[in-house]
CSV table of C-alpha atoms in Angstrom, one decimal:
chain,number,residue,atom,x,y,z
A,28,UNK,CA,115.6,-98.6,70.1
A,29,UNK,CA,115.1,-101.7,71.0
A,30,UNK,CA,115.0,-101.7,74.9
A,31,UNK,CA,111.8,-99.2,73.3
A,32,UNK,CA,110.2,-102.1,71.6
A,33,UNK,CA,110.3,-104.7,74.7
A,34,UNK,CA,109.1,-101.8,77.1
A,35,UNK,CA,106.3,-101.8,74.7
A,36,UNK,CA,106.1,-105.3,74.5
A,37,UNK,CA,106.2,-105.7,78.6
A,38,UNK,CA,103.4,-102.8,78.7
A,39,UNK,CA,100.9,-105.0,76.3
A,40,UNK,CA,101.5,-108.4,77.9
A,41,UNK,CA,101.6,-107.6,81.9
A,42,UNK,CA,98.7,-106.8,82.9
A,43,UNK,CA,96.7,-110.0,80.9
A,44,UNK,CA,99.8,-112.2,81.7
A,45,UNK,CA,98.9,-111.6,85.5
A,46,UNK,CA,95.1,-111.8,84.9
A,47,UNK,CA,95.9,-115.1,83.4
A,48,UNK,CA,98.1,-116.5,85.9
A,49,UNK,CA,95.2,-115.1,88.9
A,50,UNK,CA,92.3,-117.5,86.6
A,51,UNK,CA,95.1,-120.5,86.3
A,52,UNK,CA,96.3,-120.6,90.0
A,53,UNK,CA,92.5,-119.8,91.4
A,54,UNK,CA,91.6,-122.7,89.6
A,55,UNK,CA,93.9,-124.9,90.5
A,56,UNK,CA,93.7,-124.6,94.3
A,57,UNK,CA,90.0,-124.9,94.0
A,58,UNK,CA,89.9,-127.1,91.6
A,59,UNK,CA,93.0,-129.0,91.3
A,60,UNK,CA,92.6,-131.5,93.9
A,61,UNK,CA,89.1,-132.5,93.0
A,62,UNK,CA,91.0,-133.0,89.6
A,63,UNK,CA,93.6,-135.1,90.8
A,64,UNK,CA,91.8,-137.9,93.1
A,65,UNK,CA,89.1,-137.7,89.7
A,66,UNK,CA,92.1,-139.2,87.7
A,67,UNK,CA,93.6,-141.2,90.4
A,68,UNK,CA,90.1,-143.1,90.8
A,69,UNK,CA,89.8,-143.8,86.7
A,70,UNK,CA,93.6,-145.0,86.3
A,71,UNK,CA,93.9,-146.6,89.8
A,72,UNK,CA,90.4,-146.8,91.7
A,73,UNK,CA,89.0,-144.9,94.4
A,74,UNK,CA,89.6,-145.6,97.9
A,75,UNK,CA,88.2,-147.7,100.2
A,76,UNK,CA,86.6,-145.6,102.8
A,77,UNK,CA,86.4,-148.1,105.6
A,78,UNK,CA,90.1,-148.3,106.0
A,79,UNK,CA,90.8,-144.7,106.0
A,80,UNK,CA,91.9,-143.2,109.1
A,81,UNK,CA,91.5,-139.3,110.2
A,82,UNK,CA,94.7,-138.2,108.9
A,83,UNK,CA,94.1,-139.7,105.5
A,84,UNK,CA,90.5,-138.6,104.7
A,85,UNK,CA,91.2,-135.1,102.7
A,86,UNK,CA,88.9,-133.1,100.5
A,87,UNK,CA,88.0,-134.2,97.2
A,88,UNK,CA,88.8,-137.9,97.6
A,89,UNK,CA,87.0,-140.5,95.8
A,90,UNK,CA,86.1,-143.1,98.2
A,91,UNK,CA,84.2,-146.8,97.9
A,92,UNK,CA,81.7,-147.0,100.8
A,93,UNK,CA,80.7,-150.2,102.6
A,94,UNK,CA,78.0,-148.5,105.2
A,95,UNK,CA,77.0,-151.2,107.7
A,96,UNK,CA,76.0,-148.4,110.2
A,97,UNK,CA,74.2,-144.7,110.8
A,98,UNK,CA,73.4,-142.4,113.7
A,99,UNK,CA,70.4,-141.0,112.1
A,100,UNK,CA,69.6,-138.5,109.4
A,101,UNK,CA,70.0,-134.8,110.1
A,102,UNK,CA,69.3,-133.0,106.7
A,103,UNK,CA,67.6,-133.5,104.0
A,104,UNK,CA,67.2,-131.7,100.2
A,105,UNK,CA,64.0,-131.4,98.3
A,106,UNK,CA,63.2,-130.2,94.7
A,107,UNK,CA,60.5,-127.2,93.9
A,108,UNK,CA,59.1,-125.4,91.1
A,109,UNK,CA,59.8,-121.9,90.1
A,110,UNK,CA,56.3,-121.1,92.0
A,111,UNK,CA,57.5,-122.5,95.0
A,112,UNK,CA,55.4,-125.8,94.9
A,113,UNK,CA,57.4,-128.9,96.6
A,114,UNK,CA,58.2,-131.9,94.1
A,115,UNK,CA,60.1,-133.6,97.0
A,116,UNK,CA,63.0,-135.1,98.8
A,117,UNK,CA,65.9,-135.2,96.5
A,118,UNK,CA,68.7,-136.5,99.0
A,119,UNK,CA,68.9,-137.4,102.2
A,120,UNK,CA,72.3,-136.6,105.4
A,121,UNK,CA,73.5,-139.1,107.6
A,122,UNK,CA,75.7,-139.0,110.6
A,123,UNK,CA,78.0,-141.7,110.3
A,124,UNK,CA,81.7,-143.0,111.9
A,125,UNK,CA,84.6,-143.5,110.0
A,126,UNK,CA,86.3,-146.8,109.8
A,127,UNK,CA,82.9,-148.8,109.5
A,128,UNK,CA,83.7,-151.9,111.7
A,129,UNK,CA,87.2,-151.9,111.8
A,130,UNK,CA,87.7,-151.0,115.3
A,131,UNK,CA,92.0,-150.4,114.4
A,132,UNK,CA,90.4,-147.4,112.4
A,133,UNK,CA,91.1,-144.1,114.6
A,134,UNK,CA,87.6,-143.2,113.2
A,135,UNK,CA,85.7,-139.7,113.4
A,136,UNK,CA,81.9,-138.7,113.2
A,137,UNK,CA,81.0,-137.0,109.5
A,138,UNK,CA,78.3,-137.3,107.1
A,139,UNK,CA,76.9,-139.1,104.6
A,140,UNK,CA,74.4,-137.5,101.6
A,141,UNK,CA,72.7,-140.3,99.6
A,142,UNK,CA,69.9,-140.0,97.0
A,143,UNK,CA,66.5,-140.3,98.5
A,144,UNK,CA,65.9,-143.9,96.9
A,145,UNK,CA,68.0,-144.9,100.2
A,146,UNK,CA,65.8,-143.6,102.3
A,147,UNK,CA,64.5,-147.1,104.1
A,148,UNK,CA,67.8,-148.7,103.9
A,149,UNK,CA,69.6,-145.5,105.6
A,150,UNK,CA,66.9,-146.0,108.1
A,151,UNK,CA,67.2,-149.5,108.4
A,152,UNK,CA,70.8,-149.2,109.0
A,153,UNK,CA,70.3,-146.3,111.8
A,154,UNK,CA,67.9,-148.7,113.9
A,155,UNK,CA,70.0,-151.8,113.9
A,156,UNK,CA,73.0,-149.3,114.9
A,157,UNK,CA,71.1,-147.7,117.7
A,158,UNK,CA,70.4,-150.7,118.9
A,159,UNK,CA,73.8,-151.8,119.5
A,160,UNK,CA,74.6,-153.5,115.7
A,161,UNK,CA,75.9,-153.3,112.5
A,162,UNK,CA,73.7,-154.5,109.7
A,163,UNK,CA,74.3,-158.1,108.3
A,164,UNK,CA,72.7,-156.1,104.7
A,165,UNK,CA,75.6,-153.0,104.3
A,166,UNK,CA,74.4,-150.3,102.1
A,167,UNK,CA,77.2,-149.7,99.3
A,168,UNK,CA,78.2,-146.5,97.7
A,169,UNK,CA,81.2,-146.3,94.8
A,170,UNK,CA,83.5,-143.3,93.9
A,171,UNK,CA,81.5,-141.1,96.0
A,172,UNK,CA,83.4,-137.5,97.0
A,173,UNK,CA,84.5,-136.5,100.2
A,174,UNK,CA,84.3,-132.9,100.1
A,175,UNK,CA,83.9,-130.2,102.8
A,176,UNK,CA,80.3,-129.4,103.9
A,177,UNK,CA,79.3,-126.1,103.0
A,178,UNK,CA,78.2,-123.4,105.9
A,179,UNK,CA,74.2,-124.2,105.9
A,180,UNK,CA,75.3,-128.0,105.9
A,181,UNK,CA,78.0,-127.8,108.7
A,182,UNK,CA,75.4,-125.9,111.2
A,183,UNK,CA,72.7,-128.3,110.6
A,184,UNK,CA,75.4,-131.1,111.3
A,185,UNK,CA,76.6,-129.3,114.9
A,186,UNK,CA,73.0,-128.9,116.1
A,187,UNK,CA,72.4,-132.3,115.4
A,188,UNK,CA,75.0,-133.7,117.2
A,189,UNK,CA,74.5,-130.5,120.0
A,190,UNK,CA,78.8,-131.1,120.5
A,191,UNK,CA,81.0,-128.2,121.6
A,192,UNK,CA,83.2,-126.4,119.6
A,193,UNK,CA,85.9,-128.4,121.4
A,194,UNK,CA,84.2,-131.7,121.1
A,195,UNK,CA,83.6,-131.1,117.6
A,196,UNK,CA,87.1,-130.4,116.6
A,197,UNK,CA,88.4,-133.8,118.4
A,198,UNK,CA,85.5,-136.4,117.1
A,199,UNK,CA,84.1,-135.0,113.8
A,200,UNK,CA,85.6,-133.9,110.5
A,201,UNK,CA,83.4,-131.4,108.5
A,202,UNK,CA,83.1,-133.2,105.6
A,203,UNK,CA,80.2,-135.4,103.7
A,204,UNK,CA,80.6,-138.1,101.8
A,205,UNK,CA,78.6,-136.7,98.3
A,206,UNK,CA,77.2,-139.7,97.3
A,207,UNK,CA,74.3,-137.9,95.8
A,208,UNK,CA,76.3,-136.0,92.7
A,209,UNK,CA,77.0,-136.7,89.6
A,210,UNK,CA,79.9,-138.5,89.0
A,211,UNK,CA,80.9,-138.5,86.2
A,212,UNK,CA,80.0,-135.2,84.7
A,213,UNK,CA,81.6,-133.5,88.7
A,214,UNK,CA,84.6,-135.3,87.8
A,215,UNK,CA,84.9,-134.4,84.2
A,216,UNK,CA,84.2,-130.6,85.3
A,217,UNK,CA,87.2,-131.1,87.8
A,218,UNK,CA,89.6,-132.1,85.4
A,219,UNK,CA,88.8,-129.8,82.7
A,220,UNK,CA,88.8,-127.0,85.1
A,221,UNK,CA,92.1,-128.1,86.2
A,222,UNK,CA,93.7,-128.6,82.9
A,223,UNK,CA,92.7,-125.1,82.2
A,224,UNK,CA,93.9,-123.6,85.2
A,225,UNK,CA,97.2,-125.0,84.2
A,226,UNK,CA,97.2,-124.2,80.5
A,227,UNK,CA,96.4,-120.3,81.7
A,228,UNK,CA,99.0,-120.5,84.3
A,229,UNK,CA,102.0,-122.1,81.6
A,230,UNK,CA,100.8,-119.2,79.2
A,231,UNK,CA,100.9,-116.7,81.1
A,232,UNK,CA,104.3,-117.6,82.3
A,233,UNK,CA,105.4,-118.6,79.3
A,234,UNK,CA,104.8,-115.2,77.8
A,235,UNK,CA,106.4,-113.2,80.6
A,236,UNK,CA,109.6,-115.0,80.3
A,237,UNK,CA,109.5,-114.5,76.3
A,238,UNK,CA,108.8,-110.8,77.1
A,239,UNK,CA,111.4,-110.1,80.1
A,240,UNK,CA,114.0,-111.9,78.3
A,241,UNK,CA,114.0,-110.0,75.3
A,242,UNK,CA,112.7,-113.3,73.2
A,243,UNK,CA,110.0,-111.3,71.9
A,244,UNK,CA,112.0,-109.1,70.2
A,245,UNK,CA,113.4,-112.3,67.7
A,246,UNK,CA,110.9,-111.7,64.6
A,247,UNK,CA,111.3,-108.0,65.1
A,248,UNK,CA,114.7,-108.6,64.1
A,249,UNK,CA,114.0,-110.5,60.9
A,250,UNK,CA,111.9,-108.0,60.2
A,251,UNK,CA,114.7,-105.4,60.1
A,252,UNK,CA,117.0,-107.5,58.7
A,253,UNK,CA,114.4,-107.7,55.7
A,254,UNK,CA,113.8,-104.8,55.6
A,255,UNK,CA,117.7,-104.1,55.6
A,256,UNK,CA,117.1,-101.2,57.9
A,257,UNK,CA,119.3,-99.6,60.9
A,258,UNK,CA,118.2,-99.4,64.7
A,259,UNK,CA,119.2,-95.4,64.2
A,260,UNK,CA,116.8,-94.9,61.4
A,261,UNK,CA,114.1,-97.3,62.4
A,262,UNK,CA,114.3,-94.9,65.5
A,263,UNK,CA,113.6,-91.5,64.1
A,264,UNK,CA,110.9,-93.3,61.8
A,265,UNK,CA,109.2,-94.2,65.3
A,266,UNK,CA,109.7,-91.6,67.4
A,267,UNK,CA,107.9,-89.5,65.1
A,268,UNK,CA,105.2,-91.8,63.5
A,269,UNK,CA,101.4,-91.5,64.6
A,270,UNK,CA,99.8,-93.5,67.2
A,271,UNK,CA,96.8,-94.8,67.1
A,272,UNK,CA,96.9,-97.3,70.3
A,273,UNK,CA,98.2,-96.7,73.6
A,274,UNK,CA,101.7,-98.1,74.6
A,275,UNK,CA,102.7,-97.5,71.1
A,276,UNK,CA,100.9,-100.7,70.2
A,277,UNK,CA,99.8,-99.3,66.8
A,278,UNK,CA,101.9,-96.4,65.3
A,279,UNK,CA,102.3,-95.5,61.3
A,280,UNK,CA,105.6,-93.6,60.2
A,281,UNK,CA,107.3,-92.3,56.9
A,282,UNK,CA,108.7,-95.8,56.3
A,283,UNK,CA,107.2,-98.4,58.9
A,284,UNK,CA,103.8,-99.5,60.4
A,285,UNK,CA,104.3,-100.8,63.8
A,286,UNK,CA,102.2,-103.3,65.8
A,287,UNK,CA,102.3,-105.9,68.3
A,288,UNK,CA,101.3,-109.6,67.4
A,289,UNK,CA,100.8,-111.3,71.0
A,290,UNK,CA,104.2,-110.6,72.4
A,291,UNK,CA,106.4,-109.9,69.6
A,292,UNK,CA,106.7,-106.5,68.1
A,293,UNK,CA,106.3,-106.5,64.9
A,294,UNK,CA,106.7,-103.3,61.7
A,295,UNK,CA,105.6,-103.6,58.1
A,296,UNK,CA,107.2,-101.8,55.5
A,297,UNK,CA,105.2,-99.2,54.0
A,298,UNK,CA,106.6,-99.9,50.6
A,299,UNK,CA,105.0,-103.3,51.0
A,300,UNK,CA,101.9,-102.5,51.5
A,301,UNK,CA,99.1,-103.1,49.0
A,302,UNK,CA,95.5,-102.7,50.8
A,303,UNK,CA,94.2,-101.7,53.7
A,304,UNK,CA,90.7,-101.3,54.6
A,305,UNK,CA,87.6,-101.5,57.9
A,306,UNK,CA,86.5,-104.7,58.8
A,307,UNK,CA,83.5,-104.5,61.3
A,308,UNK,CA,82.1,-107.5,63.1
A,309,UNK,CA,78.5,-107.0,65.2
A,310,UNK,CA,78.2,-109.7,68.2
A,311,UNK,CA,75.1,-111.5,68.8
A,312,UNK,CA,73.5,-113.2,71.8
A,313,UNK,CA,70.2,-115.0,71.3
A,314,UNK,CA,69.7,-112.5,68.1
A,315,UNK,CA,70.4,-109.2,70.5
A,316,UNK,CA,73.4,-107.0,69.9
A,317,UNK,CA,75.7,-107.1,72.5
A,318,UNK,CA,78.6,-105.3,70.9
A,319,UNK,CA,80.9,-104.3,67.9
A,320,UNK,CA,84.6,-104.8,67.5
A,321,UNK,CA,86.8,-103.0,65.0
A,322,UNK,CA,89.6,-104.0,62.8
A,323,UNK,CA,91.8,-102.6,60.2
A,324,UNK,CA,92.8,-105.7,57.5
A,325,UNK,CA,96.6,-104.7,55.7
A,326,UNK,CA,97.5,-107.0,53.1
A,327,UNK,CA,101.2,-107.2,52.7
A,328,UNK,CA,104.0,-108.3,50.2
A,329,UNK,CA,105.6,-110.4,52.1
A,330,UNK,CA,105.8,-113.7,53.5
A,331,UNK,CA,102.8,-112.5,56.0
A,332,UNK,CA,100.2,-112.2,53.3
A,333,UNK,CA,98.1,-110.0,55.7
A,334,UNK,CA,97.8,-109.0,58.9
A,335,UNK,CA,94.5,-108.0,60.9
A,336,UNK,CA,95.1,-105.1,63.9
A,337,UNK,CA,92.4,-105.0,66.5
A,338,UNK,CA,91.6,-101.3,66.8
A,339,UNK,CA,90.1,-99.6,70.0
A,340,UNK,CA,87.1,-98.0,68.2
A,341,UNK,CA,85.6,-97.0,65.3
A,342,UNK,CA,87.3,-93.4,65.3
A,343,UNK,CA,90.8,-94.8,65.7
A,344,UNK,CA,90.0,-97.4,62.7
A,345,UNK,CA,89.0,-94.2,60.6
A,346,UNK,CA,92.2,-91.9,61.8
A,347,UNK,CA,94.8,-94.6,61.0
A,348,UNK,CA,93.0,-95.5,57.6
A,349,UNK,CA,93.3,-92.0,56.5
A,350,UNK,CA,96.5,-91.5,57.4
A,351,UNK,CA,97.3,-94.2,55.4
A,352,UNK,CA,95.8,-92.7,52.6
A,353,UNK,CA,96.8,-89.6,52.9
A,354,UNK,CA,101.0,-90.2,53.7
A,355,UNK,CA,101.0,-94.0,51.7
A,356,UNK,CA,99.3,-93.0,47.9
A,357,UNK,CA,100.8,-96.3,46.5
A,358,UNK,CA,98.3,-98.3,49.1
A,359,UNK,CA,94.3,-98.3,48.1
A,360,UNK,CA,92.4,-97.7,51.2
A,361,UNK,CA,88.6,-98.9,52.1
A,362,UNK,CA,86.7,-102.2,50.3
A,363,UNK,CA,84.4,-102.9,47.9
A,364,UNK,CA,83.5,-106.3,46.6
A,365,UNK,CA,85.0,-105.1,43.4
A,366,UNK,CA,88.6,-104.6,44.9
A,367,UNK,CA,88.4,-107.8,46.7
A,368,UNK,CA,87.3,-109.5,43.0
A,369,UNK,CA,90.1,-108.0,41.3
A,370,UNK,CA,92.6,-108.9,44.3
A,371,UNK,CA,91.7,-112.4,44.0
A,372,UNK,CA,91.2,-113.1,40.3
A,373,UNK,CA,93.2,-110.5,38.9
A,374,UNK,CA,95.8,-109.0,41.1
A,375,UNK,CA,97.9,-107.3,38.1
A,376,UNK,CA,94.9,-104.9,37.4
A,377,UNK,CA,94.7,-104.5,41.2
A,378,UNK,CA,98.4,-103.7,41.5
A,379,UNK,CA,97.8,-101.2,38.8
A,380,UNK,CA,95.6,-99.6,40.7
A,381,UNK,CA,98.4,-97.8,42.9
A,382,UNK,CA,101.0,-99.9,43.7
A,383,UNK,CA,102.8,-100.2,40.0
A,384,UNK,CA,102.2,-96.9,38.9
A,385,UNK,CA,102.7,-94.4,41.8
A,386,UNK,CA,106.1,-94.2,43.7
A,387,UNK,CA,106.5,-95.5,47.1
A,388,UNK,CA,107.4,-92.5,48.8
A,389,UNK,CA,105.6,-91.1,51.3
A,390,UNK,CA,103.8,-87.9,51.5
A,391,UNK,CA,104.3,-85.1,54.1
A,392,UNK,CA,101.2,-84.6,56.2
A,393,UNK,CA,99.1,-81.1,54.5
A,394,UNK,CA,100.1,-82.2,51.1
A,395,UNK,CA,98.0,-85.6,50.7
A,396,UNK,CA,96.8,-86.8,47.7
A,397,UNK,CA,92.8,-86.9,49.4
A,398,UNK,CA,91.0,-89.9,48.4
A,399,UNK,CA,87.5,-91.3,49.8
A,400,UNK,CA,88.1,-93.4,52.8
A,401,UNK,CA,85.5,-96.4,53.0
């Protein structure tokens, strides 16, 4: 019976265990190193870009620039309006070397992106480099991003430079030096993107092993033990209980109503059971309905208090609430604000209601007690 209940259990938790595990590790290789050299520049500072060599200039590092030197600008970014109308140049691309003037520095051609406030002083620095100098008046740059240029940015870079394919790959790198971004709030995004990736990734883990292992299975056992019942008997009560979920997620018997919390299979005794009743919640975007979600609310007596099952539709809520009234004639069934005064102010004259003054057995199905469902 049990190996029944962590089948079940497997069933509900694989397929959003993998889905979370897909999100985690996708974020993580896309957004985990961007997340890493984000933290590495607050706690110990970003690199210095002059004294990087090839080998050592990856994506997503944080870099201090010290730019005594450009070939010329290649690219630029502008800003327009919705109708099209130019506001104008946002950022501007330079080629530049590697290394800066460090000539120890095995150094490679890539690019630069600056905000367009640069513009004389990139082209200041491109003349006095063209004409066989570096500048006595560097332009500096801190905890700019290397990243890797992007498809549109990487052509305009090779026609530029009007290399081979083979030239390219010894003497450039495709990357930019994004000194044009937000910092701040492009390193914040990283690391928050990262940390979730890896929160996803432990959960997801996390709840397979619970599930595989049989873990999952530890507060169904107190609830048997509780309930002093038998794997034999708790059995036939499931095997021939109704379901109203697929997997056997939600199923009510003679003696038991099953559900899964999370990962953990869970029953309630029927004999425990006070109230049961709808709840419907109506989702809102920007004052439009964008969808309704249904619930059946059981209050219990027992340590739990209540417990709230998520229900597929609004038929299924229905189905499973009138079973409940028609097999469990102790439990009232549907809400009023009435009931829910009396439950909270005065829960003897609620309990008298059903649950003190009719027995707790249940009824066989086509000989219900019929009571209006709400």
């Amino acid at each position: 019976m049990l190996e029944t209940f962590k089948k079940n259990a497997i069933k509900n938790v694989l397929v959003s265990s993998i889905v979370m595990l897909v999100i985690g590790i996708a974020l993580l290789v896309f957004q985990g190193a961007a997340a890493f050299y984000s933290l590495t520049s607050v706690t110990i500072g970003p690199k210095t870009f002059e004294d990087l060599s090839r080998k050592e200039i990856h994506n997503h590092m944080r870099v201090d620039v010290t730019l005594s030197g450009a070939l010329g600008r290649f690219r630029y970014e502008y800003e327009t309006t919705q109708s099209g109308q130019n506001l104008g140049t946002t950022a501007d691309y330079y080629a530049i070397y590697s290394g800066g003037e460090n000539e120890d520095i095995d150094y490679v051609l890539m690019a630069i992106k600056v905000p367009h406030k640069y513009y004389r002083s990139m082209e200041n620095l491109t003349e006095i480099f063209n004409a066989g100098y570096w500048s006595n008046e560097p332009v500096h740059f801190y905890n700019a991003e290397i990243r890797r240029m992007t498809s549109s940015e990487l052509s305009d870079f090779k026609d530029a430079l009007g290399y081979t394919d083979a030239e390219f790959k010894e003497y450039c790198l495709p990357y930019v030096v994004d000194a044009a971004q937000n910092d701040n709030s492009m390193m914040g995004i990283a690391i928050i993107l990262a940390t979730g990736g890896i929160v996803l990734v432990l959960i997801g883990l996390i709840r397979l092993i619970i599930t595989f292992t049989g873990s999952s299975l530890k507060k169904l056992k107190e609830d048997m033990a509780e309930a002093g019942v038998t794997e034999a008997s708790l059995e036939s009560d499931y095997n021939s209980a109704a379901s109203f979920k697929k997997n056997g997620e939600i199923k009510v018997g003679r003696q038991f109503i099953y559900y899964i919390s999370g990962s953990s299979p869970r029953l309630i005794p029927n004999s425990k059971l006070l109230w049961a009743y709808q709840s419907t919640t109506t989702h809102r975007r920007n004052g439009i309905n964008v969808g309704t979600t249904y619930s059946i609310v059981m209050y219990v007596n027992d340590k739990r208090g209540s417990v709230t099952l998520q229900m597929p539709n609004e038929a299924n809520t229905q189905e499973m609430l009138k079973r409940i009234n028609a097999t469990l004639p102790w439990v009232v069934v549907g809400y009023s604000d009435e009931l829910k005064r009396l439950f909270n102010n005065d829960r003897a004259q609620f309990l008298g209601l059903r649950y003190n003054t009719v027995e707790h057995v249940a009824v066989e199905p086509g000989f219900e007690n019929m009571n209006n469902v709400q």
